[in-house]
Amino acid sequence: MTTPGSYDIEALRAEFPILQRTVGEAGAPLVYLDNTATSQTPDCVVRAIVDGYTRTKANVHRGVHTLSQEATDAQEATRRRVQTFIGAESHEEIIFTRGTTEAINLVASSYCSLLSPGDEIIVTVMEHHSDIVPWQLAAERHGLRLRAIPLREGTSELDLDAFAAMLGERTRVVAFTAVSNVLGTVNPVRRIVDMAHAAGAVVLVDAAQAVAHERIDVRAWDADFIAFSSHKMYGPTGIGVLYGRRDLLDRMPPYQGGGEMISHVDIARSTWAELPFKFEAGTPDFVGIAAFHAAIDWLERTGIERIAAHEHELLVLAESLMDELPGVRIYGRAPGKCAIISFLMGPDASAYDIGMLLDQMGIAVRTGHHCAQPLMHALGVAGVARASFAAYNTADEVHRFVDALRRIHRIFRL
Ligand code: PLP
């Protein structure tokens, strides 16, 4: 099997048992190109999950017995692993959530309760719904105004002049994605953060699509909040991270109540636990959190930069082959974009048709609005098909994908 990249792709693929699967009636070998939605999980992470259930399962923070202490130690070791992974100052700034969505909801719900009617939140037109709807809910609850940075006319990039014009004395929060899950555009995080800070706003960066493709450094970004999900970085499902600047987290009220988030409870009132536990109500997915450690280790062992370079080579190959197919339109051509290709084919094939036909040939892509309806409106489409690459994809898979597009092309006589 030929493939670009500087690691042993066959050995790497062997770590992912799911890649041996076949799909569809014809029993085609799976080509998994839906990595933006979720990435697959290597054996070492699966083994860590099995280990958690078969060796150390006991609720965290509540027991003096050995198993509970081991489970607690494993969870807290992951917290410190995340801290060093993103370069946070303290492990107390790392809050475990169910995912990016819950992390953003936490900030929108808690931080926005400190704001006043008429204050403004700025998002972008390329946000995932998870970085729009929580702010809408907060805006309705507290009388805030929500605005969105548009795309620069004729490009896949944010219009930062429009952003500059939007910033004002009522701007309190700027929330934006580091990487678009549809266009693949890599936004200039530090520049946007600096502009927002200069206007006195706090910044949340949605790093869901960035975290497995570029090294996140809290200090380099200088963001106040960062959200990401384990399942998009080869880790277990149902676990996310909210990084928050300590002074802000200290000022924010709890998001949910119950469990270990208290210091003391009376019927009339309660007081709150220290960070990070103030924001971690109820029993967390401690088995998954412990296994998340193995995923971060795997990611760093494989090398985020090497993975990104590998994915980039696949992207260049796929786009150059797709450009030769008449009727194929690719949405998102920003320089330096991530390995995400959103596309449509001719006037007759809907994104759904493309996805269904590719599936019959064993190729998994995602279709639809990708939880980015405002962006779909801006692009003037109802939906797109999306192929996205990860560490384990190969050049042969790219060729199979493009061959399948050629067949679809013939079916629709595009
Ligand atoms: N933000 C972006 C940019 C995403 O791509 C996604 C998921 O695709 C999310 C947020 C939501 O992530 P999760 O469903 O893991 O909470």
Short mmCIF file of C-alpha atoms and ligand atoms in Angstrom, two decimals:
data_model
loop_
_atom_site.label_atom_id
_atom_site.label_comp_id
_atom_site.label_asym_id
_atom_site.label_seq_id
_atom_site.Cartn_x
_atom_site.Cartn_y
_atom_site.Cartn_z
CA MET A 1 0.00 0.00 0.00
CA THR A 2 1.46 3.36 -0.99
CA THR A 3 1.02 6.29 1.28
CA PRO A 4 2.66 9.58 2.03
CA GLY A 5 3.74 10.48 5.52
CA SER A 6 6.72 9.77 7.64
CA TYR A 7 5.46 6.99 9.86
CA ASP A 8 4.81 3.30 9.27
CA ILE A 9 1.21 3.52 8.15
CA GLU A 10 0.65 -0.24 8.07
CA ALA A 11 1.80 -0.63 11.66
CA LEU A 12 -0.34 2.33 12.64
CA ARG A 13 -3.42 0.96 10.89
CA ALA A 14 -2.95 -2.37 12.66
CA GLU A 15 -3.62 -0.51 15.92
CA PHE A 16 -7.18 0.24 14.75
CA PRO A 17 -9.15 -3.04 14.55
CA ILE A 18 -12.20 -1.28 13.06
CA LEU A 19 -10.22 -0.54 9.88
CA GLN A 20 -10.28 -4.29 9.08
CA ARG A 21 -14.07 -4.14 8.70
CA THR A 22 -15.94 -4.55 5.48
CA VAL A 23 -19.07 -2.58 4.67
CA GLY A 24 -22.10 -3.01 2.42
CA GLU A 25 -23.51 -5.91 0.45
CA ALA A 26 -20.42 -6.28 -1.68
CA GLY A 27 -18.26 -6.54 1.43
CA ALA A 28 -16.02 -3.67 0.41
CA PRO A 29 -13.15 -2.88 2.80
CA LEU A 30 -14.07 0.14 4.89
CA VAL A 31 -12.64 3.50 3.84
CA TYR A 32 -13.39 5.73 6.78
CA LEU A 33 -13.45 9.40 5.74
CA ASP A 34 -15.78 10.75 8.43
CA ASN A 35 -13.03 11.75 10.82
CA THR A 36 -14.31 15.26 11.37
CA ALA A 37 -17.41 13.79 13.01
CA THR A 38 -15.39 11.35 15.10
CA SER A 39 -12.05 9.62 14.75
CA GLN A 40 -11.45 5.93 15.34
CA THR A 41 -9.85 4.59 18.50
CA PRO A 42 -6.58 2.66 18.75
CA ASP A 43 -6.24 -0.60 20.65
CA CYS A 44 -4.31 0.98 23.51
CA VAL A 45 -7.29 3.23 24.32
CA VAL A 46 -9.78 0.37 24.04
CA ARG A 47 -7.57 -1.68 26.37
CA ALA A 48 -7.51 1.21 28.86
CA ILE A 49 -11.32 1.28 28.83
CA VAL A 50 -11.50 -2.49 29.36
CA ASP A 51 -8.94 -2.18 32.13
CA GLY A 52 -11.02 0.49 33.83
CA TYR A 53 -14.09 -1.75 33.84
CA THR A 54 -12.31 -4.97 34.74
CA ARG A 55 -9.74 -3.77 37.28
CA THR A 56 -10.45 -0.42 38.91
CA LYS A 57 -14.12 0.49 38.56
CA ALA A 58 -15.18 2.37 41.69
CA ASN A 59 -16.64 5.82 42.04
CA VAL A 60 -14.09 8.61 42.25
CA HIS A 61 -13.58 11.06 45.14
CA ARG A 62 -15.92 9.23 47.49
CA GLY A 63 -14.17 6.18 48.82
CA VAL A 64 -11.26 5.39 51.06
CA HIS A 65 -10.95 1.91 49.58
CA THR A 66 -8.22 0.91 47.16
CA LEU A 67 -10.30 0.76 44.01
CA SER A 68 -11.81 4.20 44.59
CA GLN A 69 -8.38 5.66 45.21
CA GLU A 70 -6.98 4.05 42.08
CA ALA A 71 -9.91 5.31 39.99
CA THR A 72 -9.47 8.80 41.45
CA ASP A 73 -5.73 8.76 40.81
CA ALA A 74 -6.32 7.70 37.19
CA GLN A 75 -8.85 10.48 36.62
CA GLU A 76 -6.64 13.12 38.19
CA ALA A 77 -3.61 11.85 36.25
CA THR A 78 -5.56 12.54 33.05
CA ARG A 79 -6.33 16.05 34.26
CA ARG A 80 -2.62 16.72 34.68
CA ARG A 81 -1.95 15.07 31.31
CA VAL A 82 -4.41 17.45 29.66
CA GLN A 83 -2.82 20.36 31.50
CA THR A 84 0.64 19.59 30.11
CA PHE A 85 -0.79 18.68 26.70
CA ILE A 86 -2.20 22.18 26.22
CA GLY A 87 0.29 24.04 28.40
CA ALA A 88 -2.20 25.28 31.01
CA GLU A 89 -0.78 26.86 34.14
CA SER A 90 -2.72 24.70 36.58
CA HIS A 91 -4.61 21.40 36.54
CA GLU A 92 -7.38 23.31 38.32
CA GLU A 93 -8.10 25.09 35.04
CA ILE A 94 -9.01 21.78 33.38
CA ILE A 95 -12.67 20.84 33.72
CA PHE A 96 -14.02 17.58 32.41
CA THR A 97 -17.31 17.79 30.52
CA ARG A 98 -19.24 15.48 28.20
CA GLY A 99 -17.74 17.16 25.14
CA THR A 100 -17.13 20.44 23.37
CA THR A 101 -20.86 21.14 23.36
CA GLU A 102 -21.20 20.86 27.11
CA ALA A 103 -18.03 22.88 27.66
CA ILE A 104 -19.46 25.76 25.61
CA ASN A 105 -22.84 25.45 27.33
CA LEU A 106 -21.08 25.69 30.67
CA VAL A 107 -19.44 28.99 29.76
CA ALA A 108 -22.50 30.40 28.01
CA SER A 109 -24.72 29.52 30.94
CA SER A 110 -22.39 30.50 33.76
CA TYR A 111 -20.28 33.38 32.42
CA CYS A 112 -23.20 35.08 30.68
CA SER A 113 -25.13 35.20 33.98
CA LEU A 114 -22.55 37.84 35.00
CA LEU A 115 -23.45 40.07 32.03
CA SER A 116 -26.03 42.85 31.73
CA PRO A 117 -28.86 43.38 29.26
CA GLY A 118 -27.56 44.98 26.08
CA ASP A 119 -24.11 43.36 26.34
CA GLU A 120 -22.92 41.68 23.16
CA ILE A 121 -21.61 38.28 22.15
CA ILE A 122 -19.87 37.79 18.81
CA VAL A 123 -19.65 34.40 17.09
CA THR A 124 -18.91 33.65 13.43
CA VAL A 125 -21.02 32.48 10.55
CA MET A 126 -18.87 29.35 10.25
CA GLU A 127 -19.60 28.07 13.77
CA HIS A 128 -20.93 24.62 14.56
CA HIS A 129 -24.40 24.88 16.14
CA SER A 130 -22.71 23.95 19.43
CA ASP A 131 -21.03 27.35 19.37
CA ILE A 132 -24.17 29.28 18.40
CA VAL A 133 -27.17 27.85 20.20
CA PRO A 134 -25.76 27.99 23.77
CA TRP A 135 -25.07 31.72 23.24
CA GLN A 136 -28.57 32.21 21.82
CA LEU A 137 -30.06 30.62 24.94
CA ALA A 138 -27.93 32.84 27.16
CA ALA A 139 -28.82 35.89 25.06
CA GLU A 140 -32.53 35.21 25.48
CA ARG A 141 -32.17 34.63 29.19
CA HIS A 142 -30.10 37.73 29.94
CA GLY A 143 -31.18 40.18 27.22
CA LEU A 144 -27.86 40.01 25.36
CA ARG A 145 -27.23 40.68 21.68
CA LEU A 146 -25.72 37.98 19.47
CA ARG A 147 -23.92 38.86 16.24
CA ALA A 148 -21.87 36.85 13.74
CA ILE A 149 -18.69 37.66 11.80
CA PRO A 150 -19.36 37.00 8.09
CA LEU A 151 -17.05 35.43 5.51
CA ARG A 152 -14.94 37.76 3.42
CA GLU A 153 -16.79 38.01 0.11
CA GLY A 154 -15.78 35.24 -2.30
CA THR A 155 -13.49 33.48 0.22
CA SER A 156 -13.66 30.78 2.91
CA GLU A 157 -12.12 33.09 5.48
CA LEU A 158 -13.56 35.33 8.16
CA ASP A 159 -13.93 38.99 7.38
CA LEU A 160 -11.78 40.48 10.11
CA ASP A 161 -12.48 44.03 8.94
CA ALA A 162 -16.15 43.37 9.61
CA PHE A 163 -15.15 41.90 12.98
CA ALA A 164 -13.14 45.01 13.85
CA ALA A 165 -16.17 47.14 13.01
CA MET A 166 -18.42 45.00 15.23
CA LEU A 167 -16.22 45.24 18.32
CA GLY A 168 -17.40 47.89 20.71
CA GLU A 169 -17.75 48.85 24.32
CA ARG A 170 -20.64 46.42 24.82
CA THR A 171 -18.72 43.41 23.41
CA ARG A 172 -18.27 41.01 26.29
CA VAL A 173 -17.64 37.59 24.68
CA VAL A 174 -16.12 36.49 21.38
CA ALA A 175 -16.53 32.78 20.58
CA PHE A 176 -15.14 31.21 17.45
CA THR A 177 -13.83 27.98 16.04
CA ALA A 178 -10.11 27.43 15.48
CA VAL A 179 -10.91 25.26 12.45
CA SER A 180 -14.15 25.14 10.45
CA ASN A 181 -15.70 21.67 10.45
CA VAL A 182 -17.04 22.32 6.92
CA LEU A 183 -14.53 24.54 5.12
CA GLY A 184 -11.41 23.31 6.90
CA THR A 185 -10.39 26.96 7.27
CA VAL A 186 -7.81 27.47 10.00
CA ASN A 187 -8.68 30.76 11.65
CA PRO A 188 -5.95 33.15 12.88
CA VAL A 189 -6.67 32.43 16.53
CA ARG A 190 -4.13 34.73 18.15
CA ARG A 191 -5.07 37.67 15.96
CA ILE A 192 -8.77 37.31 16.77
CA VAL A 193 -8.01 36.83 20.48
CA ASP A 194 -5.88 39.99 20.51
CA MET A 195 -8.57 42.01 18.75
CA ALA A 196 -11.22 40.79 21.20
CA HIS A 197 -9.01 41.43 24.22
CA ALA A 198 -8.22 44.94 23.00
CA ALA A 199 -11.97 45.57 23.09
CA GLY A 200 -12.19 44.17 26.62
CA ALA A 201 -14.00 40.94 25.71
CA VAL A 202 -13.26 37.42 26.90
CA VAL A 203 -12.64 34.76 24.24
CA LEU A 204 -13.75 31.17 23.90
CA VAL A 205 -12.01 29.09 21.24
CA ASP A 206 -13.83 26.01 19.98
CA ALA A 207 -10.89 23.69 19.39
CA ALA A 208 -12.96 20.59 18.51
CA GLN A 209 -11.49 20.42 15.00
CA ALA A 210 -8.05 21.72 15.85
CA VAL A 211 -6.96 19.57 18.74
CA ALA A 212 -5.97 16.46 16.77
CA HIS A 213 -4.36 18.39 13.93
CA GLU A 214 -2.27 21.10 15.52
CA ARG A 215 -0.52 21.54 18.83
CA ILE A 216 -2.63 23.64 21.15
CA ASP A 217 -0.72 25.95 23.41
CA VAL A 218 -2.86 27.90 25.83
CA ARG A 219 -0.21 30.57 26.19
CA ALA A 220 0.34 31.02 22.46
CA TRP A 221 -3.39 31.41 21.85
CA ASP A 222 -3.96 33.50 25.00
CA ALA A 223 -7.65 32.47 24.94
CA ASP A 224 -9.72 32.66 28.11
CA PHE A 225 -11.64 29.45 27.43
CA ILE A 226 -10.87 26.51 25.16
CA ALA A 227 -13.23 23.61 24.47
CA PHE A 228 -12.55 20.24 22.83
CA SER A 229 -13.76 16.62 22.71
CA SER A 230 -11.84 13.41 23.31
CA HIS A 231 -13.69 11.44 20.62
CA LYS A 232 -12.27 13.66 17.88
CA MET A 233 -8.72 12.95 19.08
CA TYR A 234 -8.73 9.13 18.94
CA GLY A 235 -10.13 8.96 22.48
CA PRO A 236 -13.29 7.68 24.14
CA THR A 237 -16.72 9.20 23.50
CA GLY A 238 -18.61 11.29 26.02
CA ILE A 239 -15.64 13.22 27.39
CA GLY A 240 -14.63 16.78 26.74
CA VAL A 241 -12.45 19.45 28.21
CA LEU A 242 -13.08 23.01 29.15
CA TYR A 243 -9.92 24.96 29.82
CA GLY A 244 -10.71 28.21 31.61
CA ARG A 245 -8.56 30.98 33.02
CA ARG A 246 -8.54 30.56 36.73
CA ASP A 247 -9.60 34.09 37.68
CA LEU A 248 -12.63 33.83 35.40
CA LEU A 249 -13.62 30.36 36.60
CA ASP A 250 -13.33 31.59 40.18
CA ARG A 251 -15.83 34.37 39.49
CA MET A 252 -18.31 32.16 37.63
CA PRO A 253 -21.24 30.47 39.40
CA PRO A 254 -21.67 26.67 39.12
CA TYR A 255 -23.24 25.35 35.96
CA GLN A 256 -24.98 22.31 37.45
CA GLY A 257 -25.56 21.26 41.04
CA GLY A 258 -25.06 17.99 42.86
CA GLY A 259 -22.37 15.48 43.77
CA GLU A 260 -18.88 16.68 44.56
CA MET A 261 -19.29 20.27 43.38
CA ILE A 262 -20.14 21.49 46.89
CA SER A 263 -18.17 22.45 49.95
CA HIS A 264 -21.14 22.41 52.31
CA VAL A 265 -24.89 21.89 51.87
CA ASP A 266 -27.71 23.15 54.03
CA ILE A 267 -31.34 23.03 53.03
CA ALA A 268 -31.35 26.82 52.72
CA ARG A 269 -28.08 27.25 50.83
CA SER A 270 -24.81 25.64 49.78
CA THR A 271 -21.23 26.64 49.25
CA TRP A 272 -19.05 25.46 46.40
CA ALA A 273 -16.04 23.24 46.08
CA GLU A 274 -12.72 24.58 44.82
CA LEU A 275 -11.79 24.44 41.15
CA PRO A 276 -12.11 22.35 39.11
CA PHE A 277 -14.72 20.41 41.08
CA LYS A 278 -17.12 23.37 41.32
CA PHE A 279 -17.97 22.67 37.69
CA GLU A 280 -18.06 18.87 37.81
CA ALA A 281 -21.45 17.90 39.23
CA GLY A 282 -22.37 14.23 39.44
CA THR A 283 -20.36 11.12 38.68
CA PRO A 284 -18.12 11.77 35.68
CA ASP A 285 -17.25 9.16 33.06
CA PHE A 286 -14.19 8.32 35.12
CA VAL A 287 -13.39 5.16 33.15
CA GLY A 288 -13.43 7.14 29.92
CA ILE A 289 -11.45 9.99 31.44
CA ALA A 290 -8.77 7.54 32.57
CA ALA A 291 -8.63 6.05 29.06
CA PHE A 292 -8.45 9.54 27.53
CA HIS A 293 -4.93 9.62 29.00
CA ALA A 294 -3.95 6.77 26.67
CA ALA A 295 -5.39 8.67 23.70
CA ILE A 296 -3.31 11.77 24.42
CA ASP A 297 -0.23 9.58 24.87
CA TRP A 298 -0.98 7.91 21.52
CA LEU A 299 -1.46 11.25 19.79
CA GLU A 300 1.81 12.62 21.11
CA ARG A 301 3.69 9.37 20.44
CA THR A 302 2.52 9.38 16.84
CA GLY A 303 3.21 13.09 16.60
CA ILE A 304 0.55 15.72 15.91
CA GLU A 305 2.84 17.51 13.44
CA ARG A 306 3.55 14.25 11.56
CA ILE A 307 -0.15 13.41 11.47
CA ALA A 308 -0.95 16.89 10.17
CA ALA A 309 1.71 16.60 7.45
CA HIS A 310 0.37 13.17 6.46
CA GLU A 311 -3.21 14.45 6.30
CA HIS A 312 -2.09 17.45 4.28
CA GLU A 313 -0.50 15.20 1.64
CA LEU A 314 -3.74 13.23 1.40
CA LEU A 315 -5.69 16.48 1.08
CA VAL A 316 -3.50 17.77 -1.75
CA LEU A 317 -3.75 14.43 -3.57
CA ALA A 318 -7.54 14.19 -3.15
CA GLU A 319 -8.21 17.78 -4.20
CA SER A 320 -5.97 17.54 -7.26
CA LEU A 321 -7.76 14.36 -8.39
CA MET A 322 -11.20 15.82 -7.64
CA ASP A 323 -10.36 18.98 -9.58
CA GLU A 324 -9.98 16.81 -12.69
CA LEU A 325 -13.57 15.57 -12.35
CA PRO A 326 -16.02 17.82 -14.19
CA GLY A 327 -18.91 19.04 -12.09
CA VAL A 328 -17.20 18.66 -8.71
CA ARG A 329 -17.39 21.82 -6.60
CA ILE A 330 -15.24 22.02 -3.47
CA TYR A 331 -16.39 24.38 -0.70
CA GLY A 332 -13.44 25.74 1.25
CA ARG A 333 -10.15 26.65 -0.39
CA ALA A 334 -8.48 28.74 2.28
CA PRO A 335 -4.69 28.52 2.20
CA GLY A 336 -3.33 26.14 4.85
CA LYS A 337 -6.71 24.54 5.45
CA CYS A 338 -7.21 21.32 7.40
CA ALA A 339 -7.75 17.99 5.62
CA ILE A 340 -11.49 18.45 5.21
CA ILE A 341 -13.13 18.44 1.76
CA SER A 342 -16.74 19.56 1.52
CA PHE A 343 -18.11 19.12 -1.98
CA LEU A 344 -21.05 18.67 -4.33
CA MET A 345 -21.24 17.09 -7.79
CA GLY A 346 -23.21 18.57 -10.68
CA PRO A 347 -26.77 19.82 -10.42
CA ASP A 348 -28.54 16.45 -9.97
CA ALA A 349 -26.61 14.56 -7.30
CA SER A 350 -27.60 15.70 -3.82
CA ALA A 351 -25.18 15.39 -0.93
CA TYR A 352 -27.39 12.56 0.32
CA ASP A 353 -27.16 10.70 -3.03
CA ILE A 354 -23.38 11.01 -2.97
CA GLY A 355 -23.16 9.74 0.61
CA MET A 356 -25.46 6.78 -0.04
CA LEU A 357 -23.63 5.71 -3.21
CA LEU A 358 -20.23 6.05 -1.56
CA ASP A 359 -21.47 3.96 1.35
CA GLN A 360 -22.46 1.18 -1.05
CA MET A 361 -18.84 1.19 -2.20
CA GLY A 362 -17.57 0.96 1.38
CA ILE A 363 -16.67 4.64 1.75
CA ALA A 364 -17.92 6.55 4.79
CA VAL A 365 -18.37 10.30 4.33
CA ARG A 366 -20.79 12.64 6.06
CA THR A 367 -23.58 14.52 4.30
CA GLY A 368 -26.00 17.29 5.20
CA HIS A 369 -25.68 20.64 6.93
CA HIS A 370 -22.94 19.44 9.32
CA CYS A 371 -24.54 21.36 12.20
CA ALA A 372 -23.56 24.56 10.42
CA GLN A 373 -26.82 25.83 8.94
CA PRO A 374 -25.85 29.54 8.99
CA LEU A 375 -22.75 28.62 6.95
CA MET A 376 -24.88 26.57 4.53
CA HIS A 377 -27.07 29.65 4.03
CA ALA A 378 -23.99 31.77 3.42
CA LEU A 379 -22.75 29.25 0.86
CA GLY A 380 -26.19 29.07 -0.75
CA VAL A 381 -26.52 25.28 -0.41
CA ALA A 382 -28.80 22.99 1.59
CA GLY A 383 -25.99 20.60 2.40
CA VAL A 384 -22.69 19.20 1.19
CA ALA A 385 -20.85 15.87 1.25
CA ARG A 386 -17.70 15.92 3.36
CA ALA A 387 -14.62 13.71 3.28
CA SER A 388 -12.10 14.22 6.05
CA PHE A 389 -8.78 12.55 6.77
CA ALA A 390 -7.00 11.22 9.84
CA ALA A 391 -3.68 9.63 10.75
CA TYR A 392 -4.62 6.17 9.43
CA ASN A 393 -5.95 7.12 5.98
CA THR A 394 -3.85 6.21 2.95
CA ALA A 395 -3.22 7.39 -0.59
CA ASP A 396 -4.80 4.14 -1.81
CA GLU A 397 -7.95 5.10 0.05
CA VAL A 398 -7.90 8.50 -1.63
CA HIS A 399 -7.71 6.76 -5.00
CA ARG A 400 -10.60 4.46 -4.06
CA PHE A 401 -12.62 7.47 -2.98
CA VAL A 402 -11.96 9.37 -6.22
CA ASP A 403 -12.63 6.22 -8.32
CA ALA A 404 -15.97 5.95 -6.53
CA LEU A 405 -16.70 9.61 -7.36
CA ARG A 406 -15.95 8.80 -11.02
CA ARG A 407 -18.53 6.01 -10.88
CA ILE A 408 -21.08 8.39 -9.34
CA HIS A 409 -20.19 10.84 -12.05
CA ARG A 410 -21.11 8.23 -14.67
CA ILE A 411 -24.33 7.27 -12.87
CA PHE A 412 -25.54 10.87 -12.93
CA ARG A 413 -23.98 11.56 -16.35
CA LEU A 414 -22.62 14.79 -14.88
N1 PLP B 1 -17.50 22.38 17.38
C1 PLP B 1 -17.04 21.92 16.21
C2 PLP B 1 -16.20 22.81 15.33
C3 PLP B 1 -17.34 20.62 15.81
O1 PLP B 1 -16.89 20.17 14.62
C4 PLP B 1 -18.12 19.81 16.67
C5 PLP B 1 -18.49 18.45 16.25
O2 PLP B 1 -18.42 18.07 15.10
C6 PLP B 1 -18.56 20.33 17.88
C7 PLP B 1 -18.24 21.63 18.21
C8 PLP B 1 -19.37 19.53 18.84
O3 PLP B 1 -18.58 18.53 19.42
P1 PLP B 1 -19.22 17.46 20.39
O4 PLP B 1 -20.39 16.88 19.67
O5 PLP B 1 -18.13 16.48 20.64
O6 PLP B 1 -19.66 18.18 21.63
#
